[in-house]
Amino acid sequence: MTRKIGAIVAALFIIPWVMLAQSPTNTLVVHADAAKDTISKFIYGQFAEHLGHCIYGGVWVGENSTIPNTRGIRNDVVDALKKIKVASIRWPGGCFADEYHWKDGIGPRADRPKMVNSNWGGVTEDNSFGTHEFMDLCEQLGCEPVICGNIGSGTVKEMSEWVQYLTSDGDNPMTALRKKNGREKPWSVKFWCVGNETWGCGGIMDADHYSNELARYSFFLKNYGGNALYKVASGGLEEDYGWTETIMKKWKGVDGWLKGYLNGYSLHFYTVPEWNKKGSATNFVENDWFRTLKKTLKMEELVTRHSAVMDKYDSAKTIGLMVDEWGNWFDVEPGTNPGFLFQQNTLRDAMVAAVNLNIFHKHADRVKMTSVAQMVNVLQAMILTRDKQMLLTPTYHVFKMYTVHQDAVNLPVDLQCESYSNGTESIPAVSASASKDKEGRIHISLANLHPENVQNVRCELKGVAGAKVSGEIITAAAMNAYNDFGKPESVTVKPFSGAQLKNGILTIALPAKSIVTIEVK
Ligand code: AHR
């Protein structure tokens, strides 16, 4: 009798619950019928600072190196970066930019003065990688330079002459100097950062002081020939909305002085759960995984709130929000120089990259450029090098998978998803974005933040007539899986067959801790 009752209870309760657990508990509506804003390819920008082995060893090995190179720039790194369609590179810093004097980095290398890189390990900088070498790197990659000018220890004259040196073809001293140094034709330069973190390493200014400096510097950065600079103001600390207000007010201004002299506004936000307890990049447990993901989701709030302030003065969204430093910041790898910020990169980094890129897509109306920190060997890098060896990180593979979104039209998405809970805290278990490319293909990128549970997603495609579905996935057995030198890649892009399309409804079984991109055509 008891057994019979048990069987009835099982039939009534347990079996439906098992069935429910397998049916989609997350819903996503992709509005291909409401496409509006283009996801600028510049959202896929990189940051390369004179810091640790980002430039020296990571990019620049010199012409006489046994490492294969083109005019001193590593061929393996360039080839790998070409595959992720690097759209722009921000250089020479960061904090380094405000100690950098560009004239020290031109002319014969043997004659270039040395300096101490006081921000990053106190090492000697020999200036062998300077303006010409950086512009060569950009030309090899076919990407836009993002030059960060020195306000902290420089002058208006120095910065304005750098613009002239790079972009003018006129009869003037800087053009003559460039020609003397072997470059006949001017380069084209679009993005110009008028200072970096001017609240801190860029000069410890307050917003009012900086807004006056910004106006003064910007005014003297001229457009030569057909070159049009896109000038980017330094933002304040990540949550300093008052700083944003001050700059935007100045831009709009009673006399409108800054109008025409400012095009973008910078936001820096690093994913660091606690600055004095950053934790290991590889040796972590689920609690750390959760804390990192929770922290990185703050990007959504920051972009939303800074945009809201900008909207007050610029409802037409002519000023771009440029998230020109973002990414994970963990403890350096044991035994490495603490000033070099060298950290490994795991599936957790891949997840952080996917979440942030999804946020940037969503805000494509305002976010016009971002630079992940940093490109090679520093912080959340795409590439790590050790002498001759090179490896591609899990973050690299997300950038590779997401190239399909570059310059595609963002498709608004409505996502209702489960929560991923850890103790008393919870975050959404799924992150998603979608776009439509020039050939009409739809790409939907989803990340399952939950380290253990599959997420079944029912996805409704509004305004899509596609019939063919394919997919790619990045995942691994362990949340701290990473790619190591001399070993086969353990975190990479693989084909994904967990998505089915029937009657306009896509059902997707997202494995735990995975990032997936589905193509519908
Ligand atoms: O990316 C490392 C440093 O972080 C940059 O130099 C600085 O701008 C930021 O504080």
mmCIF file of N, CA, C and O and ligand atoms in Angstrom, residues 47 49 51 90 93-97 119-120 196-197 199 201 268 270 275 325 329 341 373-374 378-379, ligand 1:
data_model
loop_
_atom_site.group_PDB
_atom_site.id
_atom_site.type_symbol
_atom_site.label_atom_id
_atom_site.label_comp_id
_atom_site.label_asym_id
_atom_site.label_seq_id
_atom_site.Cartn_x
_atom_site.Cartn_y
_atom_site.Cartn_z
ATOM 1 N N PHE A 47 43.967 47.658 -26.337
ATOM 2 C CA PHE A 47 44.778 48.633 -25.614
ATOM 3 C C PHE A 47 46.184 48.054 -25.486
ATOM 4 O O PHE A 47 46.356 46.907 -25.043
ATOM 5 N N GLU A 49 49.847 49.180 -23.992
ATOM 6 C CA GLU A 49 50.607 50.190 -23.249
ATOM 7 C C GLU A 49 52.073 49.765 -23.140
ATOM 8 O O GLU A 49 52.394 48.568 -23.218
ATOM 9 N N LEU A 51 54.017 48.720 -20.986
ATOM 10 C CA LEU A 51 53.819 48.143 -19.643
ATOM 11 C C LEU A 51 54.248 46.681 -19.717
ATOM 12 O O LEU A 51 53.725 45.937 -20.558
ATOM 13 N N ARG A 90 44.708 51.356 -28.812
ATOM 14 C CA ARG A 90 44.978 52.554 -28.006
ATOM 15 C C ARG A 90 46.416 52.474 -27.483
ATOM 16 O O ARG A 90 46.820 51.460 -26.921
ATOM 17 N N GLY A 93 49.620 54.582 -23.703
ATOM 18 C CA GLY A 93 49.096 54.242 -22.372
ATOM 19 C C GLY A 93 47.710 54.805 -22.327
ATOM 20 O O GLY A 93 47.247 55.368 -23.328
ATOM 21 N N GLY A 94 47.089 54.685 -21.217
ATOM 22 C CA GLY A 94 47.414 54.418 -19.861
ATOM 23 C C GLY A 94 48.290 55.478 -19.171
ATOM 24 O O GLY A 94 48.594 56.554 -19.698
ATOM 25 N N CYS A 95 48.599 55.110 -17.954
ATOM 26 C CA CYS A 95 49.412 56.000 -17.123
ATOM 27 C C CYS A 95 50.717 56.364 -17.823
ATOM 28 O O CYS A 95 51.229 57.474 -17.655
ATOM 29 N N PHE A 96 51.248 55.446 -18.610
ATOM 30 C CA PHE A 96 52.507 55.710 -19.303
ATOM 31 C C PHE A 96 52.376 56.943 -20.214
ATOM 32 O O PHE A 96 53.337 57.707 -20.381
ATOM 33 N N ALA A 97 51.199 57.125 -20.784
ATOM 34 C CA ALA A 97 51.001 58.217 -21.756
ATOM 35 C C ALA A 97 51.334 59.575 -21.150
ATOM 36 O O ALA A 97 51.815 60.473 -21.853
ATOM 37 N N ASN A 119 55.739 54.268 -13.772
ATOM 38 C CA ASN A 119 54.456 53.659 -13.408
ATOM 39 C C ASN A 119 54.537 52.143 -13.345
ATOM 40 O O ASN A 119 53.841 51.509 -12.567
ATOM 41 N N TRP A 120 55.365 51.574 -14.228
ATOM 42 C CA TRP A 120 55.312 50.130 -14.422
ATOM 43 C C TRP A 120 56.664 49.466 -14.223
ATOM 44 O O TRP A 120 57.391 49.176 -15.174
ATOM 45 N N ASN A 196 44.612 60.889 -20.098
ATOM 46 C CA ASN A 196 44.165 59.591 -19.588
ATOM 47 C C ASN A 196 44.005 59.695 -18.073
ATOM 48 O O ASN A 196 44.891 60.217 -17.393
ATOM 49 N N GLU A 197 42.891 59.217 -17.566
ATOM 50 C CA GLU A 197 42.657 59.192 -16.112
ATOM 51 C C GLU A 197 43.227 60.457 -15.464
ATOM 52 O O GLU A 197 44.076 60.394 -14.566
ATOM 53 N N TRP A 199 42.055 62.310 -13.398
ATOM 54 C CA TRP A 199 41.750 62.382 -11.954
ATOM 55 C C TRP A 199 42.862 61.719 -11.142
ATOM 56 O O TRP A 199 42.952 61.904 -9.939
ATOM 57 N N CYS A 201 46.608 59.182 -12.333
ATOM 58 C CA CYS A 201 47.976 59.212 -12.868
ATOM 59 C C CYS A 201 48.147 60.212 -14.007
ATOM 60 O O CYS A 201 49.269 60.518 -14.397
ATOM 61 N N HIS A 268 36.522 54.163 -17.842
ATOM 62 C CA HIS A 268 37.385 53.016 -17.524
ATOM 63 C C HIS A 268 36.734 52.218 -16.408
ATOM 64 O O HIS A 268 36.326 52.793 -15.401
ATOM 65 N N TYR A 270 37.510 48.402 -14.532
ATOM 66 C CA TYR A 270 38.150 47.091 -14.437
ATOM 67 C C TYR A 270 37.328 46.173 -13.544
ATOM 68 O O TYR A 270 36.750 46.624 -12.548
ATOM 69 N N TRP A 275 40.198 45.670 -4.655
ATOM 70 C CA TRP A 275 41.516 46.110 -5.112
ATOM 71 C C TRP A 275 42.661 45.560 -4.270
ATOM 72 O O TRP A 275 43.737 45.287 -4.779
ATOM 73 N N GLU A 325 39.201 51.364 -21.456
ATOM 74 C CA GLU A 325 39.961 50.403 -20.632
ATOM 75 C C GLU A 325 38.943 49.558 -19.887
ATOM 76 O O GLU A 325 38.139 50.093 -19.115
ATOM 77 N N TRP A 329 41.264 42.231 -13.749
ATOM 78 C CA TRP A 329 42.558 42.582 -13.158
ATOM 79 C C TRP A 329 42.765 41.684 -11.944
ATOM 80 O O TRP A 329 42.100 41.849 -10.918
ATOM 81 N N LEU A 341 52.062 43.355 -14.445
ATOM 82 C CA LEU A 341 50.640 42.975 -14.578
ATOM 83 C C LEU A 341 50.413 41.797 -15.538
ATOM 84 O O LEU A 341 49.503 41.827 -16.376
ATOM 85 N N ALA A 373 41.726 45.750 -21.966
ATOM 86 C CA ALA A 373 43.061 45.925 -21.381
ATOM 87 C C ALA A 373 43.614 44.553 -20.965
ATOM 88 O O ALA A 373 43.054 43.931 -20.100
ATOM 89 N N GLN A 374 44.730 44.178 -21.600
ATOM 90 C CA GLN A 374 45.403 44.793 -22.733
ATOM 91 C C GLN A 374 45.666 43.719 -23.786
ATOM 92 O O GLN A 374 45.427 42.549 -23.552
ATOM 93 N N VAL A 378 49.526 41.510 -20.798
ATOM 94 C CA VAL A 378 49.170 42.380 -19.672
ATOM 95 C C VAL A 378 47.676 42.256 -19.376
ATOM 96 O O VAL A 378 46.844 42.305 -20.301
ATOM 97 N N LEU A 379 47.334 42.084 -18.107
ATOM 98 C CA LEU A 379 45.935 41.986 -17.661
ATOM 99 C C LEU A 379 45.159 40.969 -18.506
ATOM 100 O O LEU A 379 45.672 39.882 -18.768
HETATM 101 O O1 AHR B 1 45.857 49.197 -17.751
HETATM 102 C C1 AHR B 1 46.658 49.503 -16.671
HETATM 103 C C2 AHR B 1 46.405 50.902 -16.114
HETATM 104 O O2 AHR B 1 45.118 50.984 -15.591
HETATM 105 C C3 AHR B 1 46.469 52.028 -17.102
HETATM 106 O O3 AHR B 1 47.756 52.445 -17.355
HETATM 107 C C4 AHR B 1 45.681 53.099 -16.413
HETATM 108 O O4 AHR B 1 45.084 53.998 -17.304
HETATM 109 C C5 AHR B 1 44.675 52.330 -15.594
HETATM 110 O O5 AHR B 1 44.574 52.788 -14.303
#
